[in-house]
Short mmCIF file of C-alpha atoms and ligand atoms in Angstrom, two decimals:
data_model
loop_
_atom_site.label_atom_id
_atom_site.label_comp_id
_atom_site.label_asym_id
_atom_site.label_seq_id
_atom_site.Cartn_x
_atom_site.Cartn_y
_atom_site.Cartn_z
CA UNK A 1 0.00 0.00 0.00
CA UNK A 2 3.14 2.32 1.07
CA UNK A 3 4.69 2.66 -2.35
CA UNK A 4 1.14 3.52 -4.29
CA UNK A 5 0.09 5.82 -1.74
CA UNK A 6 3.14 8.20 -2.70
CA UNK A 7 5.79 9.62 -0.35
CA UNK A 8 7.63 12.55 -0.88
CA UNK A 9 11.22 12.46 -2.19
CA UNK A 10 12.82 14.78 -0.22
CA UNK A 11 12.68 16.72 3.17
CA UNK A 12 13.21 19.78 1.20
CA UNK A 13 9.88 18.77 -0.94
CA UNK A 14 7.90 18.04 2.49
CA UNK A 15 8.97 20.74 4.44
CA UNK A 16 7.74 23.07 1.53
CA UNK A 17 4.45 21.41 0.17
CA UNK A 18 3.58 21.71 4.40
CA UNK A 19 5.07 25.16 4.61
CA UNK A 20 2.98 25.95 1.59
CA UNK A 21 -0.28 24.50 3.04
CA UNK A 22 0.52 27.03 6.15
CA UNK A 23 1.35 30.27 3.95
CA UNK A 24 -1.80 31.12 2.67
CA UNK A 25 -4.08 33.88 2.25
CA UNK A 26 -3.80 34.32 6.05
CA UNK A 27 -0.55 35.30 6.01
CA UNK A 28 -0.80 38.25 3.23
CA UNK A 29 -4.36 39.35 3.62
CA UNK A 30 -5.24 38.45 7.30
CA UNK A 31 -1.98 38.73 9.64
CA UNK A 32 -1.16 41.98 8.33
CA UNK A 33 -4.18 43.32 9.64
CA UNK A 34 -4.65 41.82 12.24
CA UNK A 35 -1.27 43.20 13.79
CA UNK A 36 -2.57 46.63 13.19
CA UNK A 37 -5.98 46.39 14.76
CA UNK A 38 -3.68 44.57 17.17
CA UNK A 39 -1.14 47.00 18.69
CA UNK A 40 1.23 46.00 16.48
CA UNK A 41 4.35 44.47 17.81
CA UNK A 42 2.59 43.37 21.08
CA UNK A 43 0.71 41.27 18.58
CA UNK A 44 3.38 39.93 16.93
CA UNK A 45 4.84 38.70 20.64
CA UNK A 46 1.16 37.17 21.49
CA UNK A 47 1.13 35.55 18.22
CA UNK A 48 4.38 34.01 18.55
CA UNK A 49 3.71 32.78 21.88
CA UNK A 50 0.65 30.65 20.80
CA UNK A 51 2.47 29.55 17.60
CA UNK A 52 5.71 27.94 19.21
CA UNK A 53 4.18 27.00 22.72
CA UNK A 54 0.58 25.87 21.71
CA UNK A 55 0.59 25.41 17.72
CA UNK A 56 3.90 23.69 17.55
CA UNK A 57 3.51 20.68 20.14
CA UNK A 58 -0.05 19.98 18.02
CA UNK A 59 1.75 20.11 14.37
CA UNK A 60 4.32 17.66 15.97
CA UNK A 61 1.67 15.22 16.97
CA UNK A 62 -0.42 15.67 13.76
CA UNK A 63 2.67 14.83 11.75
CA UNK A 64 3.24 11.49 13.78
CA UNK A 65 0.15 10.33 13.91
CA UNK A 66 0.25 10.28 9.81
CA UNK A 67 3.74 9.20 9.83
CA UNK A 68 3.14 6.26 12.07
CA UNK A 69 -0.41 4.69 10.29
CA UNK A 70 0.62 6.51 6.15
CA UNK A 71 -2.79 7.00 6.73
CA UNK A 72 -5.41 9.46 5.83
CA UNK A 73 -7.20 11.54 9.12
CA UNK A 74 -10.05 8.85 9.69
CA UNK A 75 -7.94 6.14 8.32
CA UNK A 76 -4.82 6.69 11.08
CA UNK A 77 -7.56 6.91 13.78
CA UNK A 78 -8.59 3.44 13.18
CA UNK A 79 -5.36 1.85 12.37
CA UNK A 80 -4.10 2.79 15.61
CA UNK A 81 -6.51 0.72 16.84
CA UNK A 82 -9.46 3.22 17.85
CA UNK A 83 -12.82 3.08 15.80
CA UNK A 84 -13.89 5.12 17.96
CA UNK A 85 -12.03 8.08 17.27
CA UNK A 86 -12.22 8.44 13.29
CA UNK A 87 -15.02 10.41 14.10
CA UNK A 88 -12.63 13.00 14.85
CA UNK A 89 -11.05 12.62 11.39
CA UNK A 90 -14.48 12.63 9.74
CA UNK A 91 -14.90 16.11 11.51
CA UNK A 92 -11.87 17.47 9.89
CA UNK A 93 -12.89 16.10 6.46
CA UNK A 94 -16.06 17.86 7.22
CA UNK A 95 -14.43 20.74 8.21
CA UNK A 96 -11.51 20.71 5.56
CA UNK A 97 -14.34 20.85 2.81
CA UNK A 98 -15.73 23.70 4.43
CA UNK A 99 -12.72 25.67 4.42
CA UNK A 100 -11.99 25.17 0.81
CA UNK A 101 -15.23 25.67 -0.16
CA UNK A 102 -15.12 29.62 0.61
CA UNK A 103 -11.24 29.83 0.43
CA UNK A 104 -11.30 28.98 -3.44
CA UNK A 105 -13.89 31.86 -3.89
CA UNK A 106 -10.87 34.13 -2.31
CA UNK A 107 -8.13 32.82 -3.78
CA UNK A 108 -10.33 33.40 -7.28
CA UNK A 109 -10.85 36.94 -6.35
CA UNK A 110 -6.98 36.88 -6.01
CA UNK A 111 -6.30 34.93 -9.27
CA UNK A 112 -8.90 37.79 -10.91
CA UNK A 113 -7.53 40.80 -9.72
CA UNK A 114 -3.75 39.72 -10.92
CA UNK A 115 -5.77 39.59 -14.26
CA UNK A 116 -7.22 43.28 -13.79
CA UNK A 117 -3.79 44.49 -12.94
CA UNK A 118 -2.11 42.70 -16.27
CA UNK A 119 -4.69 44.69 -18.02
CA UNK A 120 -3.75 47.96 -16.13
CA UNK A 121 -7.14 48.01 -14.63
CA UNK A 122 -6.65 49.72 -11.24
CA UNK A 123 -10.09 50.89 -11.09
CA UNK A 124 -11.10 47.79 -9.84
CA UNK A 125 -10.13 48.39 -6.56
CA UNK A 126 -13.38 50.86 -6.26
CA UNK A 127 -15.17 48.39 -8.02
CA UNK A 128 -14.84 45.34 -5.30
CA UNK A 129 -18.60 45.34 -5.15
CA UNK A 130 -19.33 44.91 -8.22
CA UNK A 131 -16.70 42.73 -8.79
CA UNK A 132 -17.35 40.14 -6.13
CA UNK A 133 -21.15 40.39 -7.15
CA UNK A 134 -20.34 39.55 -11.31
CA UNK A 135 -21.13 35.50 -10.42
CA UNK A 136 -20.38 34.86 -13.78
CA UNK A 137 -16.62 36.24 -13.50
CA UNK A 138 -16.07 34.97 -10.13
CA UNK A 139 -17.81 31.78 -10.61
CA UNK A 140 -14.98 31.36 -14.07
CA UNK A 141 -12.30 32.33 -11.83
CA UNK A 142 -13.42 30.10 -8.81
CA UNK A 143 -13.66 27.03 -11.65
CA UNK A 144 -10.58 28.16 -13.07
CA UNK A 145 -9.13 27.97 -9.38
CA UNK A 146 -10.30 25.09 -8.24
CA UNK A 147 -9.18 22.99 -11.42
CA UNK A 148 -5.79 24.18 -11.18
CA UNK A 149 -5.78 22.67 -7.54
CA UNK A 150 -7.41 19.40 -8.99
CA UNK A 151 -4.79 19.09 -11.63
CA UNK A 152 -2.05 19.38 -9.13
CA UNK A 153 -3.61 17.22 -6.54
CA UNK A 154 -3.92 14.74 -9.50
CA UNK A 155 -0.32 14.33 -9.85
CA UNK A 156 0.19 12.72 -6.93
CA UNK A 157 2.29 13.43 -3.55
CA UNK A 158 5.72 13.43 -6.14
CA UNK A 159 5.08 14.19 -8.71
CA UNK A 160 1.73 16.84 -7.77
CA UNK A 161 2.18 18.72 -4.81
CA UNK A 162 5.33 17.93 -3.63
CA UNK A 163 6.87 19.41 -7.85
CA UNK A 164 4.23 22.74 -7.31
CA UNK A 165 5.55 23.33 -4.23
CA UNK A 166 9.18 23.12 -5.40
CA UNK A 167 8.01 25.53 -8.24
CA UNK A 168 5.53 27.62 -6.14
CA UNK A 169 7.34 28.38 -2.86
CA UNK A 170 10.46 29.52 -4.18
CA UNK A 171 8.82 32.08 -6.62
CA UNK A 172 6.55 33.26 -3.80
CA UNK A 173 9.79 33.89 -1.84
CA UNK A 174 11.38 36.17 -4.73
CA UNK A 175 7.78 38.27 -5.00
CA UNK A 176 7.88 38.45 -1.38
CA UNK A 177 11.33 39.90 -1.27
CA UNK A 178 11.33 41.93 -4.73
CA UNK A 179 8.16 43.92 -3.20
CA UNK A 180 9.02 44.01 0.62
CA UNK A 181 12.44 45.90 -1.37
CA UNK A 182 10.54 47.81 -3.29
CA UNK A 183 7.79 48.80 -0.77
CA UNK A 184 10.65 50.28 1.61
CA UNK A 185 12.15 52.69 -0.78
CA UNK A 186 8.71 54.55 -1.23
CA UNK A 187 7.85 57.63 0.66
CA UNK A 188 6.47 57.12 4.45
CA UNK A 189 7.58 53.48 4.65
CA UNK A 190 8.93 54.10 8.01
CA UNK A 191 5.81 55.43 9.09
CA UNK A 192 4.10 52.07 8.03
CA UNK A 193 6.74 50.32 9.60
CA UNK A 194 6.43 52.27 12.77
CA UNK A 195 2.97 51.02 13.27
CA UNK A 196 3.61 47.96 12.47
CA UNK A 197 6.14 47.64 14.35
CA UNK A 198 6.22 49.94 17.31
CA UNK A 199 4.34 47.69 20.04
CA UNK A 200 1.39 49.35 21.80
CA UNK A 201 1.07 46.82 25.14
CA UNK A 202 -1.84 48.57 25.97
CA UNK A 203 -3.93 47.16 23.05
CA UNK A 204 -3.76 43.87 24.47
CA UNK A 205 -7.17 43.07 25.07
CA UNK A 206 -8.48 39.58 25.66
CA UNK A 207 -9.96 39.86 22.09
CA UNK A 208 -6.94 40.22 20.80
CA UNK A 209 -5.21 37.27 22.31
CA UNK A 210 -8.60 35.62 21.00
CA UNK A 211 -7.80 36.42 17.39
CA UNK A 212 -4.26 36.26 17.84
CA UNK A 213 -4.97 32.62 18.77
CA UNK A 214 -7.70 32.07 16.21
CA UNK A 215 -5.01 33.09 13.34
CA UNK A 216 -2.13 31.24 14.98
CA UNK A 217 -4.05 28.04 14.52
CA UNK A 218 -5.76 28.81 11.29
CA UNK A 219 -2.56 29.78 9.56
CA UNK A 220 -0.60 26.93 10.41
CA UNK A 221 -3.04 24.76 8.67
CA UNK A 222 -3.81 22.79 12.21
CA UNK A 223 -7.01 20.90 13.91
CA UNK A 224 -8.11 19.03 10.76
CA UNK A 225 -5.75 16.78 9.60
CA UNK A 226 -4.02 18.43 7.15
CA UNK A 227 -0.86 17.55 8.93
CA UNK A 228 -2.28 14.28 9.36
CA UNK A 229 -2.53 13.68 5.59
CA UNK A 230 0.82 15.46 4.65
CA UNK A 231 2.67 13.36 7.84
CA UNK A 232 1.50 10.14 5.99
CA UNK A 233 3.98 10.74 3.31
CA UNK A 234 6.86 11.34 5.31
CA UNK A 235 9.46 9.29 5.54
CA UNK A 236 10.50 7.52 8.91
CA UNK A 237 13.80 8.99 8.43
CA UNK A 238 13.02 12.91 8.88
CA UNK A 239 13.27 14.00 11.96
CA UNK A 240 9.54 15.29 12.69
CA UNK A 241 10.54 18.36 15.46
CA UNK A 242 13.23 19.70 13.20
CA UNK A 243 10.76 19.50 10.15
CA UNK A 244 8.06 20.97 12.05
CA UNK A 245 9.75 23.50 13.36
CA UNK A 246 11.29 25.00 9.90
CA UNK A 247 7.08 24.70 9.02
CA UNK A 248 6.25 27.16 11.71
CA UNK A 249 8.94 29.51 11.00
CA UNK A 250 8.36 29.77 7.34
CA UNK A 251 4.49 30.58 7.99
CA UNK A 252 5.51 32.93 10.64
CA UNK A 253 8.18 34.33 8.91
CA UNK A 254 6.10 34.86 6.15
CA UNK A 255 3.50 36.35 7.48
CA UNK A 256 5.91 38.63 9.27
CA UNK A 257 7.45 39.41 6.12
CA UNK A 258 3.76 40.42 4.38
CA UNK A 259 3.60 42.95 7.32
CA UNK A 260 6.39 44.91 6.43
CA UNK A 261 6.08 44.88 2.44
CA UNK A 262 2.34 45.89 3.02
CA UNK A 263 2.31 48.55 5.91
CA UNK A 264 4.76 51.18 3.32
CA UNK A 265 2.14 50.41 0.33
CA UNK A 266 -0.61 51.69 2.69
CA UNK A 267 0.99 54.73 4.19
CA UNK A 268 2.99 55.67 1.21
CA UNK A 269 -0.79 57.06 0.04
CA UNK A 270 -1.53 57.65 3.93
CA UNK A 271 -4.82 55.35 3.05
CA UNK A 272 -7.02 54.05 6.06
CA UNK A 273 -5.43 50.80 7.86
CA UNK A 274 -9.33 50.30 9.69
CA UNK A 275 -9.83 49.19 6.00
CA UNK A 276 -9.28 45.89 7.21
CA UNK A 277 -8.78 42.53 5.56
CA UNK A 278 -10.65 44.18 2.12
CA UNK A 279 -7.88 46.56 1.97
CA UNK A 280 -5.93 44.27 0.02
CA UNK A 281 -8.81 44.68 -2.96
CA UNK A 282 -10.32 48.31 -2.61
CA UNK A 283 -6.78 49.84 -1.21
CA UNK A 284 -4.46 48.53 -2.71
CA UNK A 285 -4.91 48.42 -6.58
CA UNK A 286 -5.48 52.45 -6.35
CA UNK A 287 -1.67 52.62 -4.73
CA UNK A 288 -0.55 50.98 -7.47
CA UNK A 289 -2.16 52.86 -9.91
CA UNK A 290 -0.02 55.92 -8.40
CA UNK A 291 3.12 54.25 -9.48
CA UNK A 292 2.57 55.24 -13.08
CA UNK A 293 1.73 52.70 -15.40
CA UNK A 294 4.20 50.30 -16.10
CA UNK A 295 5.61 50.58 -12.56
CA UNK A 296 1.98 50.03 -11.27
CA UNK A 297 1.08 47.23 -13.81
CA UNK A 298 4.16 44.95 -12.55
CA UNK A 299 4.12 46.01 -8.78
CA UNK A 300 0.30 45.16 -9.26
CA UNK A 301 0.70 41.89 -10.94
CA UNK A 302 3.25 41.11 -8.65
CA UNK A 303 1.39 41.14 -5.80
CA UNK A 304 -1.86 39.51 -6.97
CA UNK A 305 0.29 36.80 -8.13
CA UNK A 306 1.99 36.17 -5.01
CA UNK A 307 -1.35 36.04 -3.18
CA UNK A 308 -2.76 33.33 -6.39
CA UNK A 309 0.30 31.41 -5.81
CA UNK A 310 0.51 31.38 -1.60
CA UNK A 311 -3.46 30.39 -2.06
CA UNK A 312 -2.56 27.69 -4.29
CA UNK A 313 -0.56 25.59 -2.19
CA UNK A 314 -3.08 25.66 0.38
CA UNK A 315 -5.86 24.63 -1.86
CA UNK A 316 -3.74 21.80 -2.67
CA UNK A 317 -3.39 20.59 1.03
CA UNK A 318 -7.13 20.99 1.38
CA UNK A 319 -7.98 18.97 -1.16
CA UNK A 320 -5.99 16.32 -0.41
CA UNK A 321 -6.92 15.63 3.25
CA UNK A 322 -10.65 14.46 1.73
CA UNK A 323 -8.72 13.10 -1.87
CA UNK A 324 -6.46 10.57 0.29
CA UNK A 325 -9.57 9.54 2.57
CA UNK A 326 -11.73 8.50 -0.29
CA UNK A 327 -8.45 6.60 -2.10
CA UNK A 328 -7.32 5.18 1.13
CA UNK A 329 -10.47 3.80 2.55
CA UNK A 330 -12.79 3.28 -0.79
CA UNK A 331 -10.05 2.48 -3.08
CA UNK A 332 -10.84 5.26 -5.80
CA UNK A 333 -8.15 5.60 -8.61
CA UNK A 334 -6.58 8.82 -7.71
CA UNK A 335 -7.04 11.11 -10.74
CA UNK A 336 -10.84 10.09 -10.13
CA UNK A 337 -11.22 10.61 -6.87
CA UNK A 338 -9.74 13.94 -6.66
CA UNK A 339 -11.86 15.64 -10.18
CA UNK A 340 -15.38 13.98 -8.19
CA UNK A 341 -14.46 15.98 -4.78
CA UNK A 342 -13.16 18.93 -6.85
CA UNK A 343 -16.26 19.47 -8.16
CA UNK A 344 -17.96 18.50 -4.95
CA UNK A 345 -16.12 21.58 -3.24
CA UNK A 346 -17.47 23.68 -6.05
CA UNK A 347 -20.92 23.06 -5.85
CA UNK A 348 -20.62 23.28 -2.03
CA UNK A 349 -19.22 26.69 -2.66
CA UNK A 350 -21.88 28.59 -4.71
CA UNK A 351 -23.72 29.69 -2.22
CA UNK A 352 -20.21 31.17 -0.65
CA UNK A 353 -19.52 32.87 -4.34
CA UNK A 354 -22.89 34.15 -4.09
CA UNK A 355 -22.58 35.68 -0.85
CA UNK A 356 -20.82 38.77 -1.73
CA UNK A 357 -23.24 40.67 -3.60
CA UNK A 358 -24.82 38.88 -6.16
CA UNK A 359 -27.46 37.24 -4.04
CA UNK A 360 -29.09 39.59 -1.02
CA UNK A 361 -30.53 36.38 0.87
CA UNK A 362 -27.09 35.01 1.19
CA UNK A 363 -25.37 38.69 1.16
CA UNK A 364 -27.10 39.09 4.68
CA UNK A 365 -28.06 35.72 5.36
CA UNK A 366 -31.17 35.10 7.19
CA UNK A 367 -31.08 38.82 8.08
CA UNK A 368 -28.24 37.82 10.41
CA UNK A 369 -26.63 40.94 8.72
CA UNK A 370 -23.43 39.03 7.83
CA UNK A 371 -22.77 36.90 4.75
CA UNK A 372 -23.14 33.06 4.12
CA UNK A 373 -19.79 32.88 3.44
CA UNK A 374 -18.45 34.54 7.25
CA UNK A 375 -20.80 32.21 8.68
CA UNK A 376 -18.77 29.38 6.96
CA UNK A 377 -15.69 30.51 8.50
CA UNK A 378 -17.59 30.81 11.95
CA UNK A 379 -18.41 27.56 12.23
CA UNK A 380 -14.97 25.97 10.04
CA UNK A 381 -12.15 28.10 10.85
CA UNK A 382 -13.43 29.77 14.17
CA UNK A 383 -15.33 26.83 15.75
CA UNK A 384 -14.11 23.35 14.19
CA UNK A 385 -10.77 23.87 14.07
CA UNK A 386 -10.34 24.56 17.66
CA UNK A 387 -12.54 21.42 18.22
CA UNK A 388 -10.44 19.03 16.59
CA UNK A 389 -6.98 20.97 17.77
CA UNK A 390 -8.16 19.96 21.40
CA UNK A 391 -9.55 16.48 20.20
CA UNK A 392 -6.38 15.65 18.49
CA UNK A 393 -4.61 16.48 21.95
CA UNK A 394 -6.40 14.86 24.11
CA UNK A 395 -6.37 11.52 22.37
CA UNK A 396 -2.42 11.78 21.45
CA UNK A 397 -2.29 12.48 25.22
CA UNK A 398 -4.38 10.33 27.15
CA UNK A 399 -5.53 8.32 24.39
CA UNK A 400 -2.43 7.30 22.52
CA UNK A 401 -0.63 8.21 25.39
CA UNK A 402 2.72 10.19 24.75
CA UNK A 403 5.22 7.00 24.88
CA UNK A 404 3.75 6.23 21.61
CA UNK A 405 4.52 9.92 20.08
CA UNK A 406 7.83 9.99 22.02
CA UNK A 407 8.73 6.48 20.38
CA UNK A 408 7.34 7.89 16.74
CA UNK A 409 9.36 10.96 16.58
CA UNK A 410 12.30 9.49 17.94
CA UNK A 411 12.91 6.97 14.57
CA UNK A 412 13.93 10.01 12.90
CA UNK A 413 15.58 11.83 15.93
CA UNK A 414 17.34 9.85 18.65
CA UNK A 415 18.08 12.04 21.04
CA UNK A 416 15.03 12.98 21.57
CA UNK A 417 14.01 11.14 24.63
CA UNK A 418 14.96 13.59 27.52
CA UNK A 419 14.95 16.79 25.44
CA UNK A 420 13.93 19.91 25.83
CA UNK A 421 11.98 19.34 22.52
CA UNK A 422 10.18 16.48 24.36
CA UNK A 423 9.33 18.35 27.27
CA UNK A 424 7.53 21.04 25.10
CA UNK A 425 5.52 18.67 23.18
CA UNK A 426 4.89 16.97 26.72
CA UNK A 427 3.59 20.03 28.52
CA UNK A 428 1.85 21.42 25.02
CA UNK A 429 -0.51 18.14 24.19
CA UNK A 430 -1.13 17.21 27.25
CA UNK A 431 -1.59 20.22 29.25
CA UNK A 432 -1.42 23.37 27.34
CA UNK A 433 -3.08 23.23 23.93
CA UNK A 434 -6.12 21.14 25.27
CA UNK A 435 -6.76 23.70 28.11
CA UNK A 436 -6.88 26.53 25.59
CA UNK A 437 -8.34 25.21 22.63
CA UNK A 438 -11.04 24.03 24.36
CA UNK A 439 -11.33 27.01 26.13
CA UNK A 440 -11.57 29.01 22.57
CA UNK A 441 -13.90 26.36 21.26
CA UNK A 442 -16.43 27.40 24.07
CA UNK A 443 -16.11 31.01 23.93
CA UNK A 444 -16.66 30.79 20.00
CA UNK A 445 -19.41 29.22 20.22
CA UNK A 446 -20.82 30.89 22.76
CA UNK A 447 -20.25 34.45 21.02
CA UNK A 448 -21.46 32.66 17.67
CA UNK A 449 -23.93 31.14 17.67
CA UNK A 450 -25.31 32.23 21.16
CA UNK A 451 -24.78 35.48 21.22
CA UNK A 452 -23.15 35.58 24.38
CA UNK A 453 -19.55 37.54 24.79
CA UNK A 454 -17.71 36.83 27.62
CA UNK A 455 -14.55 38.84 26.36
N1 LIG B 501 -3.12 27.95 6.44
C1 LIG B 501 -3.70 28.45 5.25
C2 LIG B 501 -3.70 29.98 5.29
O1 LIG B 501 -3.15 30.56 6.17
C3 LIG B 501 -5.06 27.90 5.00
C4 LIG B 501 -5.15 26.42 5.13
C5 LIG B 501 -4.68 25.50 4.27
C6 LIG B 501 -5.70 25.71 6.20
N2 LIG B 501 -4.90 24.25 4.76
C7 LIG B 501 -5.53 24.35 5.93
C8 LIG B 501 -6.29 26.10 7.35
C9 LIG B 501 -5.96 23.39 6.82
C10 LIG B 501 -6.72 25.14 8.25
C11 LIG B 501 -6.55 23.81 8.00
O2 LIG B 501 -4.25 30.62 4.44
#
């Protein structure tokens, strides 16, 4: 079974498919903004906390619960020997579709504006409305999207996602750093660096360590088995803490790294940074435009094709978290398997692509005053997520029980008994990341769905 399920070739090609999966539109549309409304800096220092203390011990065990069953989420459940606990798998497949039914709508807004800025049309940026409302362009674009994922996922782990990543992540990287160069040669830029970067202690509110939390967890593609699926192509020889730990730093650095090109775009033109995550499309495309027109067409292009490209790679790991299930456990061919569930995902996200204008009964759905497609991510991203983060700890804890992970990550790292490493994961799944994911699942829901806000 081993050989046809695919492994990846190199640690290289793992650590940047999973890095990919993390770096995502949360880094370069969310984080950014997020810091701001933040405090800045004090954010950064929250955020950091959560992702190294909390996020990290739960990537390790994701990653060795794969590695040990080369299983898919609900298949590794039960091949560890507890039927019981697919169900927890099942919820992340649930939840994975979810998540990639509304992301692909973004990431075709994202793949559609680097088209408008090819074409030099910077008006679009005042034209978001009408934009996100056009179904018929945004429903092309979200197909267009979506097959693109389906065609990479169909290659396989080799010679599909673990080749686009090679291809992807590195040209992401050069974008990254040609405009974060760029960006801090315009006038202002320290100003925009300044408030990103000055910390403001005082605007740490427990909402803020909420959200910092929320994006910590979100952005490094954890609580649904992502890591699971990704883990189950790893090779016992990689040494999971190192591997994991390169994974967190790339997403944070990343992320870090969006900051700092963005922050000197917004206050070279002194725009509004309460613009908030839809700055990227109203605010942004009318700075470039100020850069003359070649200038602005490349810088432009530039960007929208870094955020395509950073979506891309975490469409891929979506899809194949419910593309491995249905091979693993049903025996579909592959290249099957993954065009059925692509187009699944699509269907399931119409009523998402119709949420932003083009249809007022999902544009304010059921007069809740916010949009289908927010109440997606309230109940994937904000509530799910959290849920399975705290199920997966608690059964690699008391479940699985920690010899087992201790004896799994040390194949590939034998000193690891007795390390500091070992006492973090320790403290982290058993103690730590339970406590507060649980914790943030409550609250959420509460504050949801209930209407109650206890922060
Ligand atoms: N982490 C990605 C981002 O920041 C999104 C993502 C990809 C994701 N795969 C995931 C989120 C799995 C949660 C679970 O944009």
């Amino acid at each position: 079974m081993g050989a046809q399920r695919g492994e990846f070739q190199s640690r290289l090609g793992f650590i940047l498919a999973a890095a990919g999966s993390a770096v995502g539109l949360g880094n370069i549309w969310k984080f950014p903004f997020e810091v701001g409304n933040g405090g800045g800096a004090a954010f950064v220092v929250v955020y950091l906390t959560f992702c190294f203390l909390l996020c990290f011990p739960v990537m390790v065990a994701e990653i060795a619960i794969g590695r040990k069953t080369n299983k898919n989420p609900v298949g590794a459940f039960k091949d560890l020997g507890y039927h019981n606990w697919a169900f927890v798998g099942m919820l992340g497949l649930f939840c994975g579709v979810l998540i990639l039914s509304f992301y692909n709508v973004v990431a075709g807004w994202a793949f559609g504006y680097f088209l408008e800025m090819v074409s030099g049309n910077f008006a679009i940026g005042k034209q978001f409305g009408p934009f996100t409302s056009n179904w018929v362009k945004i429903g092309l674009y979200g197909l267009l999207f979506m097959g693109t994922t389906a065609f990479i996922v169909s290659g396989g782990v080799k010679d599909g996602i673990e080749r686009a990543a090679k291809i992807l992540m590195p040209s992401l990287l050069a974008i990254i750093f040609f405009l974060l160069i760029y960006a801090t040669t315009l006038p202002n830029a320290m100003k925009g660096l300044e408030f990103y970067l000055v910390p403001d202690f005082s605007k740490i509110t427990p909402s803020v360590i909420y959200s910092a939390l929320g994006q910590a967890f979100f952005s490094l593609s954890l609580g649904m088995g992502a890591l699971i699926t990704y883990g189950s192509y790893v090779s016992k020889r990689e040494n999971i803490i190192t591997s994991a730990a390169m994974i967190t730093l790339a997403d944070v650095g990343i992320a870090f790294i969006a900051g700092l090109m963005i922050f000197p775009f917004v206050f070279y033109q002194g725009a509004d940074t309460a613009g908030g995550a839809g700055l990227i499309f109203t605010v942004l495309p009318e700075i470039f435009e100020t850069l003359g027109p070649t200038l602005g067409v490349i810088i432009g292009s530039l960007f929208f094709l870094l955020l395509s490209f950073a979506a891309l790679t975490s469409t891929v790991s979506l899809l194949e978290v419910p593309v491995s299930y249905v091979v693993d456990e049903h025996e579909i061919p592959r290249n099957k398997a993954v065009w059925m569930i692509a187009g699944f995902i699509f269907v399931i996200g119409i009523p998402s692509l119709l949420a932003n204008g083009a249809v007022p009964m999902l544009t304010n759905f059921i007069d809740t005053g916010v949009d289908f497609m927010t109440w997606v991510q309230f109940v994937a991203n904000d509530s799910l997520l959290p849920l399975g983060g705290f199920l997966i700890t608690v059964f690699t804890a008391y479940v699985w029980k920690k010899h087992n992970l201790d004896e799994e990550i040390s194949i590939g790292y034998p000193g690891y008994e007795g390390s500091f490493a070992q006492k973090l994961i320790h403290f982290g799944v058993s103690y730590l990341a339970p406590v507060i994911l649980g914790i943030l699942f409550i609250l959420t829901v509460l504050n949801r769905f209930f209407g109650v806000s206890l922060i």
